[in-house]
Short mmCIF file of N, CA, C and O in Angstrom, two decimals:
data_model
loop_
_atom_site.label_atom_id
_atom_site.label_comp_id
_atom_site.label_asym_id
_atom_site.label_seq_id
_atom_site.Cartn_x
_atom_site.Cartn_y
_atom_site.Cartn_z
N UNK A 1 1.08 11.70 -107.22
CA UNK A 1 2.41 11.34 -107.40
C UNK A 1 3.20 12.27 -106.63
O UNK A 1 3.47 13.04 -106.36
N UNK A 2 4.27 11.12 -105.65
CA UNK A 2 5.38 11.87 -105.09
C UNK A 2 6.49 12.05 -105.95
O UNK A 2 6.65 12.06 -107.07
N UNK A 3 7.62 12.70 -105.16
CA UNK A 3 8.72 13.40 -106.07
C UNK A 3 9.12 12.69 -106.68
O UNK A 3 10.05 13.06 -107.78
N UNK A 4 9.95 11.17 -106.00
CA UNK A 4 10.50 10.12 -107.01
C UNK A 4 9.84 10.03 -108.20
O UNK A 4 10.65 10.19 -109.52
N UNK A 5 8.42 10.03 -108.31
CA UNK A 5 7.70 9.72 -109.64
C UNK A 5 7.79 10.93 -110.88
O UNK A 5 8.09 10.44 -111.29
N UNK A 6 7.73 12.20 -110.04
CA UNK A 6 7.53 13.37 -110.39
C UNK A 6 9.04 13.45 -111.66
O UNK A 6 9.06 13.82 -112.47
N UNK A 7 10.19 13.21 -110.81
CA UNK A 7 11.64 13.30 -110.86
C UNK A 7 11.84 12.28 -112.12
O UNK A 7 12.26 12.80 -113.26
N UNK A 8 11.23 10.72 -112.12
CA UNK A 8 11.84 9.92 -113.11
C UNK A 8 11.05 10.44 -113.93
O UNK A 8 11.43 10.03 -115.42
N UNK A 9 9.46 11.05 -113.66
CA UNK A 9 8.66 10.95 -115.19
C UNK A 9 9.14 12.54 -116.19
O UNK A 9 9.69 12.32 -117.35
N UNK A 10 10.07 13.22 -115.51
CA UNK A 10 10.45 14.36 -115.96
C UNK A 10 12.14 14.04 -116.68
O UNK A 10 12.30 14.11 -117.63
N UNK A 11 12.90 13.28 -116.26
CA UNK A 11 13.86 12.34 -116.34
C UNK A 11 13.68 11.64 -118.01
O UNK A 11 14.41 12.00 -118.94
N UNK A 12 12.43 10.79 -117.89
CA UNK A 12 12.42 10.27 -119.52
C UNK A 12 11.96 11.20 -120.07
O UNK A 12 12.11 10.62 -121.67
N UNK A 13 10.92 12.05 -119.99
CA UNK A 13 10.48 12.89 -120.86
C UNK A 13 11.32 13.73 -121.85
O UNK A 13 11.50 13.91 -122.48
N UNK A 14 12.24 14.13 -120.97
CA UNK A 14 13.40 14.94 -121.40
C UNK A 14 14.50 14.21 -121.98
O UNK A 14 15.30 14.68 -123.10
N UNK A 15 15.31 13.12 -121.73
CA UNK A 15 16.34 12.29 -122.15
C UNK A 15 15.96 10.75 -122.58
O UNK A 15 16.91 10.64 -123.51
N UNK A 16 14.59 10.44 -122.90
CA UNK A 16 14.39 9.34 -123.51
C UNK A 16 13.04 9.28 -123.97
O UNK A 16 12.04 8.77 -123.85
N UNK A 17 12.77 10.48 -124.60
CA UNK A 17 11.60 10.92 -125.12
C UNK A 17 10.73 9.60 -126.04
O UNK A 17 9.67 9.34 -126.00
N UNK A 18 11.68 8.98 -126.74
CA UNK A 18 10.71 7.97 -127.61
C UNK A 18 10.65 6.70 -127.04
O UNK A 18 9.34 6.36 -127.00
N UNK A 19 11.36 6.47 -125.89
CA UNK A 19 10.86 5.34 -124.60
C UNK A 19 9.54 5.74 -124.17
O UNK A 19 8.73 5.07 -123.47
N UNK A 20 9.55 7.20 -123.47
CA UNK A 20 8.34 7.84 -122.66
C UNK A 20 7.40 7.78 -123.54
O UNK A 20 6.06 7.02 -122.84
N UNK A 21 7.22 7.75 -124.86
CA UNK A 21 5.93 7.73 -125.56
C UNK A 21 5.50 6.20 -125.72
O UNK A 21 3.88 6.31 -126.06
N UNK A 22 6.23 5.39 -125.28
CA UNK A 22 5.89 3.90 -125.42
C UNK A 22 4.99 3.36 -124.23
O UNK A 22 4.31 2.33 -124.50
N UNK A 23 5.18 4.21 -123.29
CA UNK A 23 4.50 3.66 -122.16
C UNK A 23 3.20 4.07 -122.07
O UNK A 23 2.55 5.52 -122.50
N UNK A 24 2.39 2.72 -121.75
CA UNK A 24 0.66 3.29 -121.93
C UNK A 24 0.01 4.38 -121.69
O UNK A 24 -0.98 5.38 -121.97
N UNK A 25 0.14 4.51 -119.95
CA UNK A 25 -0.20 5.13 -119.30
C UNK A 25 0.71 5.72 -118.34
O UNK A 25 1.08 5.18 -117.01
N UNK A 26 1.65 6.81 -118.64
CA UNK A 26 2.50 7.22 -117.92
C UNK A 26 2.46 7.71 -116.43
O UNK A 26 3.32 7.65 -115.64
N UNK A 27 1.62 8.55 -116.39
CA UNK A 27 0.99 8.78 -114.80
C UNK A 27 1.19 7.35 -114.02
O UNK A 27 1.42 7.28 -112.88
N UNK A 28 0.39 6.70 -114.24
CA UNK A 28 0.29 5.39 -113.48
C UNK A 28 1.59 4.90 -113.07
O UNK A 28 2.07 4.39 -112.32
N UNK A 29 2.36 4.67 -114.34
CA UNK A 29 3.34 4.10 -114.62
C UNK A 29 4.21 4.60 -113.71
O UNK A 29 5.35 4.17 -112.59
N UNK A 30 4.51 5.87 -113.45
CA UNK A 30 5.41 6.69 -112.50
C UNK A 30 4.94 6.68 -111.29
O UNK A 30 5.64 6.92 -110.23
N UNK A 31 4.05 6.73 -111.18
CA UNK A 31 3.42 7.08 -109.72
C UNK A 31 3.61 5.65 -109.00
O UNK A 31 4.06 5.75 -107.81
N UNK A 32 3.52 4.57 -109.90
CA UNK A 32 3.92 3.01 -109.20
C UNK A 32 5.71 2.99 -109.06
O UNK A 32 5.87 2.76 -107.76
N UNK A 33 6.51 3.83 -109.65
CA UNK A 33 7.61 3.74 -109.92
C UNK A 33 8.34 4.35 -108.50
O UNK A 33 9.17 4.39 -107.87
N UNK A 34 7.46 5.53 -108.23
CA UNK A 34 7.75 6.49 -107.30
C UNK A 34 7.48 6.12 -106.12
O UNK A 34 8.21 6.02 -105.03
N UNK A 35 6.35 5.12 -105.92
CA UNK A 35 5.87 4.59 -104.62
C UNK A 35 7.29 3.77 -104.20
O UNK A 35 7.41 3.53 -103.00
N UNK A 36 7.79 2.91 -105.32
CA UNK A 36 8.54 1.73 -104.94
C UNK A 36 10.02 2.30 -104.72
O UNK A 36 10.84 2.10 -104.14
N UNK A 37 10.18 3.22 -105.30
CA UNK A 37 11.66 4.17 -105.30
C UNK A 37 11.59 4.83 -103.79
O UNK A 37 12.48 4.70 -102.82
N UNK A 38 10.32 5.29 -103.33
CA UNK A 38 9.85 5.73 -101.74
C UNK A 38 10.43 4.78 -100.81
O UNK A 38 11.25 5.04 -99.72
N UNK A 39 9.66 3.32 -101.04
CA UNK A 39 10.35 2.63 -100.31
C UNK A 39 11.42 1.97 -100.49
O UNK A 39 12.38 1.90 -99.09
N UNK A 40 12.28 1.93 -101.28
CA UNK A 40 13.51 1.63 -101.67
C UNK A 40 14.72 2.47 -100.59
O UNK A 40 15.40 2.48 -99.84
N UNK A 41 14.20 3.94 -100.72
CA UNK A 41 15.06 4.76 -100.18
C UNK A 41 14.80 4.84 -98.93
O UNK A 41 15.92 4.89 -98.13
N UNK A 42 13.68 4.58 -98.20
CA UNK A 42 13.71 4.05 -96.76
C UNK A 42 14.70 3.24 -96.31
O UNK A 42 15.05 2.95 -95.25
N UNK A 43 14.39 1.96 -96.90
CA UNK A 43 15.13 0.73 -96.28
C UNK A 43 16.63 0.97 -96.73
O UNK A 43 17.61 0.80 -95.83
N UNK A 44 17.22 1.58 -97.69
CA UNK A 44 18.83 2.04 -97.97
C UNK A 44 19.05 2.93 -97.01
O UNK A 44 20.08 2.91 -96.16
N UNK A 45 18.06 4.02 -96.63
CA UNK A 45 18.62 4.72 -95.86
C UNK A 45 18.78 4.38 -94.11
O UNK A 45 19.91 4.87 -93.92
N UNK A 46 18.14 3.55 -94.09
CA UNK A 46 18.61 2.67 -92.71
C UNK A 46 19.86 1.67 -92.42
O UNK A 46 20.30 1.70 -91.72
N UNK A 47 19.73 1.29 -93.90
CA UNK A 47 20.98 0.29 -94.25
C UNK A 47 22.10 1.49 -94.09
O UNK A 47 23.01 0.67 -93.59
N UNK A 48 22.23 2.47 -94.72
CA UNK A 48 23.50 3.46 -94.56
C UNK A 48 23.69 3.91 -93.27
O UNK A 48 24.66 4.26 -93.39
N UNK A 49 22.42 3.92 -93.20
CA UNK A 49 22.83 4.94 -91.52
C UNK A 49 23.26 4.11 -90.45
O UNK A 49 24.36 4.44 -89.48
N UNK A 50 23.16 2.60 -90.36
CA UNK A 50 23.65 1.89 -89.45
C UNK A 50 23.03 1.89 -88.06
O UNK A 50 21.85 3.06 -87.69
N UNK A 51 23.58 1.30 -86.62
CA UNK A 51 22.91 1.57 -85.77
C UNK A 51 23.73 2.70 -84.94
O UNK A 51 24.42 3.34 -85.56
N UNK A 52 22.70 3.23 -84.12
CA UNK A 52 23.27 4.35 -82.98
C UNK A 52 24.71 4.31 -82.70
O UNK A 52 24.53 3.29 -81.58
N UNK A 53 25.49 4.98 -83.04
CA UNK A 53 26.75 4.84 -82.18
C UNK A 53 26.46 5.26 -80.63
O UNK A 53 25.78 6.09 -80.48
N UNK A 54 27.49 5.01 -79.82
CA UNK A 54 27.14 4.77 -78.24
C UNK A 54 27.79 6.43 -78.16
O UNK A 54 28.66 7.06 -79.08
N UNK A 55 27.24 7.13 -77.24
CA UNK A 55 27.61 8.66 -77.23
C UNK A 55 26.79 9.24 -78.13
O UNK A 55 27.32 10.79 -78.04
N UNK A 56 26.41 9.04 -79.22
CA UNK A 56 25.66 10.19 -80.25
C UNK A 56 24.99 11.16 -79.55
O UNK A 56 23.74 10.87 -79.21
N UNK A 57 25.25 12.09 -80.15
CA UNK A 57 24.09 13.48 -79.83
C UNK A 57 22.98 13.61 -80.52
O UNK A 57 23.02 12.64 -81.47
N UNK A 58 21.72 14.19 -80.06
CA UNK A 58 20.74 14.30 -81.35
C UNK A 58 21.43 14.84 -82.54
O UNK A 58 20.92 14.57 -83.55
N UNK A 59 21.81 15.80 -82.58
CA UNK A 59 22.19 16.53 -83.83
C UNK A 59 23.02 15.61 -84.51
O UNK A 59 22.94 15.72 -85.75
N UNK A 60 24.05 14.72 -84.05
CA UNK A 60 24.76 14.05 -84.71
C UNK A 60 24.16 13.09 -85.10
O UNK A 60 24.22 12.26 -86.32
N UNK A 61 22.93 12.34 -84.61
CA UNK A 61 21.86 11.48 -85.10
C UNK A 61 21.64 12.28 -86.33
O UNK A 61 21.08 11.74 -87.49
N UNK A 62 20.69 13.46 -85.99
CA UNK A 62 19.57 14.13 -87.29
C UNK A 62 20.67 13.96 -88.35
O UNK A 62 20.66 13.62 -89.69
N UNK A 63 22.11 14.53 -88.32
CA UNK A 63 23.22 14.56 -89.65
C UNK A 63 23.35 13.24 -89.89
O UNK A 63 23.43 13.12 -91.30
N UNK A 64 23.71 12.24 -89.17
CA UNK A 64 24.07 11.00 -89.96
C UNK A 64 22.57 10.56 -90.85
O UNK A 64 22.66 9.91 -91.79
N UNK A 65 21.56 10.65 -89.75
CA UNK A 65 20.08 10.13 -90.70
C UNK A 65 20.06 11.31 -92.05
O UNK A 65 19.83 10.39 -92.83
N UNK A 66 20.12 12.30 -91.86
CA UNK A 66 20.31 13.36 -93.35
C UNK A 66 20.83 12.96 -94.35
O UNK A 66 20.80 13.05 -95.50
N UNK A 67 22.44 12.65 -93.88
CA UNK A 67 23.10 12.07 -94.96
C UNK A 67 23.12 11.14 -95.55
O UNK A 67 23.13 10.67 -96.70
N UNK A 68 22.41 9.84 -94.55
CA UNK A 68 21.90 8.64 -95.34
C UNK A 68 20.83 8.57 -95.87
O UNK A 68 20.83 7.92 -97.16
N UNK A 69 19.85 9.75 -95.87
CA UNK A 69 18.55 9.66 -96.66
C UNK A 69 19.28 10.50 -97.85
O UNK A 69 18.78 9.79 -99.14
N UNK A 70 20.16 11.49 -98.08
CA UNK A 70 20.79 11.78 -99.17
C UNK A 70 21.29 10.99 -100.06
O UNK A 70 21.16 10.69 -101.20
N UNK A 71 22.27 10.28 -99.22
CA UNK A 71 23.19 8.76 -100.27
C UNK A 71 21.93 8.20 -100.78
O UNK A 71 22.17 7.71 -102.08
N UNK A 72 21.20 7.67 -99.99
CA UNK A 72 20.20 6.65 -100.32
C UNK A 72 19.32 7.21 -101.72
O UNK A 72 18.84 6.40 -102.88
N UNK A 73 18.91 8.48 -101.65
CA UNK A 73 18.16 8.95 -102.71
C UNK A 73 19.08 9.09 -104.05
O UNK A 73 18.30 8.80 -104.97
N UNK A 74 20.19 9.36 -103.87
CA UNK A 74 21.14 9.59 -104.78
C UNK A 74 21.45 8.32 -105.26
O UNK A 74 21.45 8.02 -106.80
N UNK A 75 21.34 7.55 -104.93
CA UNK A 75 21.76 5.74 -105.50
C UNK A 75 20.47 5.16 -105.87
O UNK A 75 20.51 5.07 -106.98
N UNK A 76 19.33 5.55 -105.19
CA UNK A 76 17.86 5.15 -106.21
C UNK A 76 17.64 6.07 -107.38
O UNK A 76 17.51 5.55 -108.32
N UNK A 77 18.04 7.55 -107.18
CA UNK A 77 17.89 8.07 -108.81
C UNK A 77 18.62 7.45 -109.91
O UNK A 77 17.88 7.46 -110.87
N UNK A 78 20.01 7.20 -109.36
CA UNK A 78 20.46 6.47 -110.49
C UNK A 78 20.12 5.08 -110.79
O UNK A 78 20.13 4.87 -111.94
N UNK A 79 19.84 4.25 -109.96
CA UNK A 79 19.55 2.92 -110.35
C UNK A 79 18.12 2.72 -110.89
O UNK A 79 17.77 1.65 -111.56
N UNK A 80 17.24 3.53 -110.41
CA UNK A 80 15.61 3.40 -110.80
C UNK A 80 14.93 4.28 -111.44
O UNK A 80 14.00 3.81 -112.17
N UNK A 81 15.29 5.75 -111.00
CA UNK A 81 14.52 7.10 -111.80
C UNK A 81 15.23 7.41 -112.86
O UNK A 81 14.17 8.07 -113.53
N UNK A 82 15.95 6.97 -113.37
CA UNK A 82 16.74 7.65 -114.79
C UNK A 82 16.75 6.55 -116.01
O UNK A 82 16.88 5.48 -115.60
N UNK A 83 16.27 7.06 -117.12
CA UNK A 83 16.53 5.66 -118.15
C UNK A 83 17.82 5.07 -118.28
O UNK A 83 19.18 6.01 -118.02
N UNK A 84 17.99 4.10 -118.82
CA UNK A 84 19.25 3.42 -119.22
C UNK A 84 20.17 4.55 -120.13
O UNK A 84 19.45 5.11 -120.85
N UNK A 85 21.11 4.48 -119.73
CA UNK A 85 22.00 5.45 -120.81
C UNK A 85 21.84 5.08 -122.33
O UNK A 85 21.99 5.76 -123.10
N UNK A 86 21.68 3.81 -122.50
CA UNK A 86 21.67 3.35 -123.95
C UNK A 86 20.37 3.63 -124.63
O UNK A 86 20.27 3.51 -126.01
N UNK A 87 19.53 4.47 -124.02
CA UNK A 87 18.16 4.86 -124.63
C UNK A 87 17.88 6.08 -124.12
O UNK A 87 17.29 6.92 -124.72
N UNK A 88 19.01 6.95 -124.10
CA UNK A 88 18.98 8.36 -123.76
C UNK A 88 19.54 9.11 -125.06
O UNK A 88 20.62 8.60 -125.30
N UNK A 89 18.83 10.02 -125.37
CA UNK A 89 19.42 11.33 -126.25
C UNK A 89 20.87 11.65 -125.93
O UNK A 89 21.06 11.88 -124.84
N UNK A 90 21.58 11.61 -126.98
CA UNK A 90 22.78 12.32 -126.88
C UNK A 90 22.50 13.56 -126.39
O UNK A 90 21.95 14.91 -127.36
N UNK A 91 23.14 14.33 -125.53
CA UNK A 91 23.05 15.65 -125.33
C UNK A 91 24.19 16.62 -125.72
O UNK A 91 25.30 16.30 -125.79
N UNK A 92 24.10 17.84 -126.39
CA UNK A 92 25.42 18.85 -126.56
C UNK A 92 25.83 19.18 -125.19
O UNK A 92 25.24 19.88 -124.53
N UNK A 93 27.36 18.94 -124.76
CA UNK A 93 27.77 19.15 -123.91
C UNK A 93 28.86 20.07 -124.27
O UNK A 93 29.69 20.05 -125.08
N UNK A 94 29.32 20.79 -123.02
CA UNK A 94 30.66 21.60 -123.47
C UNK A 94 31.99 20.63 -123.24
O UNK A 94 31.87 19.84 -122.32
N UNK A 95 32.60 20.44 -124.21
CA UNK A 95 33.78 19.81 -124.24
C UNK A 95 34.96 19.92 -123.15
O UNK A 95 35.28 18.59 -122.65
N UNK A 96 34.91 20.86 -122.62
CA UNK A 96 35.62 20.85 -121.56
C UNK A 96 35.25 20.66 -119.88
O UNK A 96 35.72 20.61 -118.86
N UNK A 97 33.70 20.24 -120.08
CA UNK A 97 32.88 19.95 -118.57
C UNK A 97 33.18 18.33 -118.69
O UNK A 97 32.86 17.44 -119.65
N UNK A 98 33.48 18.30 -117.33
CA UNK A 98 33.74 17.05 -117.34
C UNK A 98 32.72 15.85 -116.71
O UNK A 98 32.88 14.71 -116.07
N UNK A 99 31.04 16.90 -116.53
CA UNK A 99 30.22 16.27 -115.83
C UNK A 99 29.58 15.08 -116.13
O UNK A 99 29.26 14.25 -115.42
N UNK A 100 29.89 14.41 -117.70
CA UNK A 100 29.10 13.25 -117.87
C UNK A 100 29.97 12.22 -117.26
O UNK A 100 29.40 11.36 -117.06
N UNK A 101 31.49 12.28 -117.23
CA UNK A 101 32.27 11.41 -117.03
C UNK A 101 31.94 10.79 -115.57
O UNK A 101 32.02 10.14 -114.91
N UNK A 102 32.11 12.03 -114.77
CA UNK A 102 32.00 11.99 -113.30
C UNK A 102 30.78 11.49 -113.10
O UNK A 102 30.43 10.69 -112.26
N UNK A 103 29.49 11.75 -113.83
CA UNK A 103 28.03 11.26 -113.25
C UNK A 103 28.29 9.88 -113.90
O UNK A 103 27.90 8.89 -112.73
N UNK A 104 28.84 9.27 -115.22
CA UNK A 104 28.84 7.83 -114.96
C UNK A 104 29.74 7.25 -113.64
O UNK A 104 29.74 6.07 -113.62
N UNK A 105 30.89 8.12 -113.57
CA UNK A 105 31.99 7.29 -112.61
C UNK A 105 31.13 7.15 -111.22
O UNK A 105 30.95 5.97 -110.57
N UNK A 106 30.20 8.16 -110.96
CA UNK A 106 29.30 8.29 -109.87
C UNK A 106 28.34 6.99 -109.69
O UNK A 106 28.51 6.41 -108.82
N UNK A 107 27.65 6.70 -111.03
CA UNK A 107 26.63 5.70 -111.13
C UNK A 107 27.62 4.54 -110.84
O UNK A 107 27.00 3.24 -110.29
N UNK A 108 28.80 4.16 -111.66
CA UNK A 108 29.71 3.03 -111.02
C UNK A 108 29.95 2.66 -109.65
O UNK A 108 29.70 1.62 -109.18
N UNK A 109 30.22 3.88 -109.01
CA UNK A 109 30.36 3.52 -107.77
C UNK A 109 29.16 3.39 -107.02
O UNK A 109 29.19 2.85 -105.87
N UNK A 110 28.01 3.77 -107.17
CA UNK A 110 26.87 3.64 -106.53
C UNK A 110 26.72 1.83 -106.74
O UNK A 110 26.05 1.27 -106.06
N UNK A 111 26.85 1.41 -108.07
CA UNK A 111 26.47 0.05 -108.45
C UNK A 111 27.67 -0.88 -107.44
O UNK A 111 27.09 -2.03 -107.12
N UNK A 112 28.86 -0.23 -107.57
CA UNK A 112 29.65 -1.19 -106.24
C UNK A 112 29.39 -0.95 -105.02
O UNK A 112 29.51 -1.79 -104.21
N UNK A 113 29.18 0.10 -104.60
CA UNK A 113 28.58 0.19 -103.15
C UNK A 113 27.41 -0.58 -102.80
O UNK A 113 27.26 -1.18 -101.83
N UNK A 114 26.13 -0.59 -103.45
CA UNK A 114 25.05 -1.37 -103.83
C UNK A 114 25.36 -2.99 -103.66
O UNK A 114 25.07 -3.88 -102.51
N UNK A 115 26.40 -3.35 -104.53
CA UNK A 115 26.74 -4.54 -104.48
C UNK A 115 27.17 -5.23 -103.08
O UNK A 115 27.31 -6.26 -102.41
N UNK A 116 28.53 -4.12 -102.53
CA UNK A 116 28.90 -4.22 -101.27
C UNK A 116 28.14 -4.46 -100.22
O UNK A 116 28.20 -5.46 -99.35
N UNK A 117 27.32 -3.50 -100.55
CA UNK A 117 26.06 -3.65 -99.40
C UNK A 117 25.32 -5.01 -99.39
O UNK A 117 24.73 -4.96 -98.45
N UNK A 118 24.92 -5.45 -100.52
CA UNK A 118 23.88 -6.63 -100.73
C UNK A 118 24.55 -7.81 -99.68
O UNK A 118 24.29 -8.75 -99.23
N UNK A 119 26.41 -7.94 -100.23
CA UNK A 119 27.20 -8.99 -100.01
C UNK A 119 26.93 -8.96 -98.05
O UNK A 119 27.20 -9.89 -97.60
N UNK A 120 27.48 -7.79 -97.83
CA UNK A 120 27.43 -7.49 -96.34
C UNK A 120 25.92 -8.26 -95.64
O UNK A 120 26.64 -8.64 -94.62
N UNK A 121 25.05 -7.76 -96.32
CA UNK A 121 23.83 -7.86 -95.86
C UNK A 121 23.70 -9.64 -95.93
O UNK A 121 23.26 -10.55 -94.69
N UNK A 122 24.39 -10.00 -96.99
CA UNK A 122 24.02 -11.65 -96.91
C UNK A 122 25.27 -12.23 -95.98
O UNK A 122 24.60 -12.83 -95.16
N UNK A 123 26.17 -11.46 -95.95
CA UNK A 123 27.33 -12.41 -95.03
C UNK A 123 26.85 -12.14 -93.41
O UNK A 123 26.60 -13.27 -92.70
N UNK A 124 26.16 -11.36 -93.15
CA UNK A 124 25.69 -10.77 -91.76
C UNK A 124 24.42 -11.95 -91.30
O UNK A 124 24.27 -12.59 -90.32
N UNK A 125 23.70 -12.38 -92.60
CA UNK A 125 22.49 -13.09 -92.58
C UNK A 125 22.70 -14.72 -92.24
O UNK A 125 21.97 -15.53 -91.66
N UNK A 126 24.02 -15.07 -92.65
CA UNK A 126 24.60 -16.36 -92.67
C UNK A 126 25.57 -16.43 -91.22
O UNK A 126 25.57 -17.45 -91.05
N UNK A 127 25.34 -15.47 -90.61
CA UNK A 127 26.39 -15.49 -89.44
C UNK A 127 25.41 -16.23 -88.47
O UNK A 127 24.43 -16.03 -88.19
N UNK A 128 26.05 -17.08 -87.47
CA UNK A 128 25.01 -17.93 -86.77
C UNK A 128 24.63 -17.06 -85.18
O UNK A 128 24.99 -16.17 -85.08
#
């Protein structure tokens, strides 16, 4: 099982244990999910990185590709690897901590960005 599958399995086990218990073969299910997530990260990474800019140095390219991979992984974790918030158990949280709100805002921004990428790709495909 790859790291994405392990991450998802642990996320489900800790935040949605009742739903995790309903999965007949968790190892097989999360292994397949991890493979699908790895493929999606690769695709999304290339979309986010875009074409090589003219005059880009090697180190600039490495930085651009690393940044796009990290962003792609973050998007995939939010969209594919964590259980839906409606099935997650409520966690006791420090009331002064805005982390939960920030996480929800980031998920929403990721959804908006994903929609934007899909629309852009569709418009690009429709151009002559």
